[in-house]
Structures are given as C-alpha cells and as structure tokens.
Amino acid sequence: KHTKKKKESVVSLVEKKQVKDMLSKSSIGKARDRNSARFSEELRPPQRREAGRKERRKSREHERGDRKKKAAKEKEKPNFALSGKLAEETNTFRGVVIKYSEPPEARIPKKRWRFYVFKDNENMPTLYMHRQSAYLIGRDRKVCDLVVDHPSCSKQHAALQYRLVPYEKADGRRERAVRPYIIDLGSSNETFVNNKPIEPLRYVELREKDVLKFGFSSREYVLLHDESKDDILDDD
C-alpha cells in the first residue's frame, strides 16, 4: 500500500509539472506572465516608478521632436527669388561677412526706383535701384551693390531696403505696399536724408525727391521713379 501511494504521488507531481509547462506555453500563461510583471511593477518603490515614467515620457517627447524636425526639413524649399549679394544664405560673400540681413517683409518693388546722382551740380550716371529687394552701400567693392569711394564712408555704410508695409488709405481702408527705406549700418560718419543725419540701425522711410548723402561725400542721390513728373526731373 505504501508503495502504491508513493507511485500515485509521483504521478501527480509529474502531471502537475506537465500542466504547468503547458500553461506557460499557452496564451493564458503569457497573460499570467504579463499580469505578474505589471503586479511586480506596482510593488516597486514610488521613486523608481516615477523615474521610469519620466524616462518613458522623455523618450516619447524626444521621438515627437525628431518627427517635427524631419517634417520641417521636408517642407523647406530653396529660395531663388533674390539674385543680389544680400541674398546669400550664409550672409557672406567672397569671404566677407555681410553686416546686414534682410527682414522677412523684404520685396522687389514694382515701381522702377532710381537714384539721380549729382556732384558739385554736375549730373552723374543714373543708378537703377529696382531690380533687387535690397542694395548694400559702402566702400567695399567686394560686397557692396552701390560703391561710394569717399574715404569718410564706411566699408558697409548703409542699405537701401524695399519692404512690404501696411498703410491706411484716405477712405480708411488698410492696404499694403512696397516702399523704400534706408538704414545706416552704424557708419563712422553717418547717413543723411535731406541734410539731416538719421539714427543708426533703424529704418527710415524714403519719399519721392528725398536727397541722400553718405559721410562727407559731396555726391547727392535724389530718389525718383519712372512715374515721377517731368517737371520734377527729366528722365533723359
């Protein structure tokens, strides 16, 4: 009898082990493993659980940031609208760092603006200033669009900038137009509009017939456009 009971107990142990192995291989067993893992997670100290949550949250935020950067890069397209030296992406030209960067509202004007240049009451060649959104003015021939050779002028003295700006019409309606501005780039001897020095590093709106001077140069630059009246100045 004793031997028979012993055999039965051994058989029952073997059967239990086989059932346990089957459960561990089945989906029920896997679910049980997941539940036990979750249960063990809940039994961890609060600090460790919080640290784990923070780490997982940081990982998800990092992944979202990478996806946003990737999407932004895909949306970016090269801009070939400007042909001037100020349009360089690196803001350098021929190894020279440009002191000026164009604002987001920069536009090429529809009006054909030009400078009529006078030196000691003598007419100089007309300068056409409407083919770019900005013109760099100064002594440095490597980078400047309008070169002023007088020694009192800085290498990068000023910039003529066309900007799309809002304005109010006579009837009260709000519109936008491309208008010319001058900005002094912190020059040594100032920029003058109608014989008055302008504040450096600030845009000053220019009007038709305004006269510009740079440093102590005797040259005067009168700003007009193709629609200016003949009695102001003959285009020829």
XYZ file of C-alpha atoms in Angstrom:
236
model
C 0.000 0.000 0.000
C 2.750 2.337 0.923
C 4.498 1.738 -2.417
C 1.239 2.322 -4.316
C 0.623 5.686 -2.589
C 4.193 6.744 -3.323
C 3.751 5.921 -7.001
C 0.479 7.878 -7.116
C 2.126 10.952 -5.530
C 4.999 10.805 -8.017
C 2.481 10.553 -10.905
C 0.512 13.522 -9.581
C 3.687 15.607 -9.329
C 4.612 14.741 -12.919
C 1.118 15.634 -14.118
C 1.200 18.976 -12.284
C 4.544 19.810 -13.872
C 3.237 18.935 -17.333
C 0.129 21.120 -16.826
C 2.325 23.968 -15.603
C 4.540 23.686 -18.669
C 1.503 23.679 -20.956
C 0.107 26.785 -19.263
C 3.398 28.631 -19.559
C 3.452 27.933 -23.323
C -0.183 28.880 -23.869
C -1.724 32.354 -24.206
C -3.105 32.008 -20.672
C 0.392 31.538 -19.410
C 1.657 34.564 -21.300
C -1.188 36.696 -19.951
C -0.345 35.449 -16.478
C 3.300 36.474 -17.036
C 2.218 39.954 -18.155
C -0.035 40.335 -15.132
C 2.724 39.204 -12.827
C 5.128 41.722 -14.439
C 2.550 44.504 -14.006
C 1.993 43.395 -10.429
C 5.715 43.459 -9.728
C 5.870 46.957 -11.313
C 3.199 48.142 -8.876
C 5.184 46.747 -5.982
C 8.283 48.797 -6.874
C 9.134 51.793 -4.665
C 7.313 55.029 -5.698
C 10.575 56.821 -6.593
C 11.586 54.111 -9.044
C 8.128 54.044 -10.637
C 8.135 57.838 -11.044
C 11.658 57.783 -12.532
C 10.573 55.118 -15.013
C 7.534 57.167 -16.043
C 9.666 60.302 -16.544
C 12.170 58.388 -18.645
C 9.425 56.958 -20.851
C 7.779 60.409 -21.186
C 11.108 61.991 -22.132
C 11.705 59.284 -24.728
C 8.266 59.923 -26.286
C 8.859 63.707 -26.357
C 12.247 63.160 -27.986
C 10.659 60.988 -30.675
C 7.961 63.625 -31.329
C 10.638 66.341 -31.608
C 12.570 64.254 -34.147
C 9.409 63.753 -36.206
C 8.649 67.512 -36.172
C 12.200 68.378 -37.253
C 12.029 65.841 -40.053
C 8.673 67.241 -41.240
C 10.020 70.828 -41.130
C 13.063 69.853 -43.208
C 10.834 68.194 -45.786
C 8.717 71.365 -46.079
C 11.723 73.667 -46.547
C 12.435 74.571 -50.154
C 15.332 76.562 -51.618
C 14.558 80.228 -52.301
C 15.899 81.555 -55.600
C 13.857 84.785 -55.595
C 16.790 87.116 -54.883
C 19.865 87.466 -57.026
C 21.804 90.101 -55.024
C 24.684 89.618 -52.626
C 22.419 90.155 -49.639
C 20.515 87.000 -50.576
C 23.398 84.707 -49.648
C 22.163 82.059 -47.172
C 25.364 82.242 -45.130
C 25.297 86.078 -45.212
C 28.837 86.115 -46.559
C 30.155 86.998 -49.993
C 33.680 86.398 -51.264
C 34.793 85.660 -47.738
C 33.411 88.943 -46.330
C 30.746 88.823 -43.609
C 27.761 90.985 -44.536
C 26.731 93.240 -41.646
C 23.131 93.409 -42.810
C 20.383 90.787 -43.162
C 17.106 91.415 -44.965
C 13.846 91.377 -42.948
C 11.004 88.915 -43.657
C 8.928 91.664 -45.321
C 11.603 92.332 -47.983
C 10.143 92.580 -51.503
C 11.254 93.585 -55.001
C 9.406 96.799 -55.889
C 7.050 97.182 -58.838
C 7.947 100.838 -59.250
C 11.213 101.467 -61.057
C 13.034 103.457 -58.439
C 16.328 105.111 -59.333
C 18.976 107.433 -57.953
C 19.791 110.590 -59.892
C 23.341 111.443 -58.812
C 24.805 114.946 -58.645
C 28.340 116.005 -57.759
C 29.007 119.730 -57.493
C 25.887 120.403 -59.624
C 27.187 118.037 -62.300
C 24.971 115.165 -63.493
C 26.410 111.674 -62.957
C 25.121 108.404 -64.478
C 21.642 107.371 -63.260
C 21.530 104.359 -60.937
C 18.579 101.971 -61.379
C 17.596 100.605 -57.979
C 14.557 98.387 -58.560
C 15.935 95.016 -59.647
C 16.636 93.727 -56.112
C 14.870 93.930 -52.772
C 17.944 95.473 -51.125
C 21.166 97.276 -52.061
C 24.239 97.394 -49.845
C 26.014 100.768 -49.941
C 29.664 101.399 -48.956
C 33.347 101.421 -49.946
C 33.929 97.661 -50.068
C 33.819 96.768 -53.759
C 33.729 93.035 -52.984
C 30.286 93.118 -51.384
C 28.591 96.488 -51.992
C 25.975 96.970 -54.723
C 26.368 100.757 -54.686
C 30.014 101.743 -54.192
C 30.840 105.115 -52.601
C 34.581 105.719 -52.779
C 34.855 108.677 -50.424
C 37.266 107.909 -47.503
C 34.729 109.202 -44.946
C 32.320 106.393 -45.885
C 32.427 103.030 -44.141
C 33.089 99.760 -45.951
C 29.470 98.763 -45.329
C 27.858 102.129 -44.730
C 24.098 101.733 -45.301
C 21.453 99.653 -47.063
C 18.519 100.585 -49.255
C 15.709 98.162 -48.404
C 12.290 97.677 -50.031
C 9.687 96.476 -47.527
C 6.063 95.381 -47.793
C 4.332 97.531 -45.159
C 0.698 98.309 -44.239
C -0.773 101.786 -44.713
C -4.163 103.451 -44.425
C -5.911 104.934 -47.469
C -7.891 108.191 -47.448
C -11.165 106.279 -47.096
C -9.895 104.419 -44.027
C -9.169 101.091 -45.721
C -5.990 99.223 -44.810
C -3.698 98.229 -47.667
C -0.096 97.082 -48.115
C 2.556 98.488 -50.426
C 6.260 98.028 -51.156
C 8.113 101.154 -50.066
C 11.802 102.164 -49.951
C 13.693 102.517 -46.671
C 17.246 103.459 -45.795
C 19.123 102.068 -42.797
C 22.513 103.270 -41.538
C 24.671 100.283 -40.535
C 26.444 102.072 -37.687
C 28.736 104.013 -40.016
C 31.500 106.266 -38.691
C 30.255 109.471 -40.350
C 26.500 108.941 -40.624
C 23.922 108.854 -43.409
C 21.929 111.986 -44.252
C 18.386 112.304 -45.596
C 17.601 115.849 -46.788
C 20.766 117.040 -44.979
C 19.641 115.581 -41.634
C 21.537 112.657 -40.029
C 19.446 109.584 -39.400
C 19.596 107.336 -36.356
C 21.813 104.281 -36.962
C 20.385 100.775 -37.199
C 16.812 101.998 -37.683
C 14.730 102.038 -40.854
C 13.796 105.452 -42.232
C 11.106 105.540 -44.915
C 12.091 107.406 -48.070
C 9.800 109.586 -50.172
C 9.954 110.690 -53.752
C 12.511 113.517 -54.209
C 14.384 112.712 -50.968
C 18.113 113.509 -51.158
C 20.637 111.102 -49.608
C 24.261 111.738 -48.689
C 26.796 109.347 -47.182
C 29.557 110.547 -44.858
C 31.277 113.728 -46.050
C 30.958 112.824 -49.719
C 29.751 115.718 -51.885
C 27.624 113.396 -54.038
C 23.865 113.730 -53.672
C 21.471 110.910 -54.532
C 17.962 112.049 -55.457
C 15.364 109.258 -55.220
C 12.760 109.195 -58.010
C 10.919 106.551 -60.021
C 9.710 106.042 -63.585
C 6.346 107.689 -62.866
C 7.846 110.880 -61.478
C 6.582 114.025 -63.212
C 8.705 115.678 -65.869
C 8.680 118.960 -64.009
C 10.480 117.278 -61.098
C 13.335 115.921 -63.166
C 13.637 114.949 -66.819
C 14.207 111.201 -67.118
C 16.559 111.720 -70.040
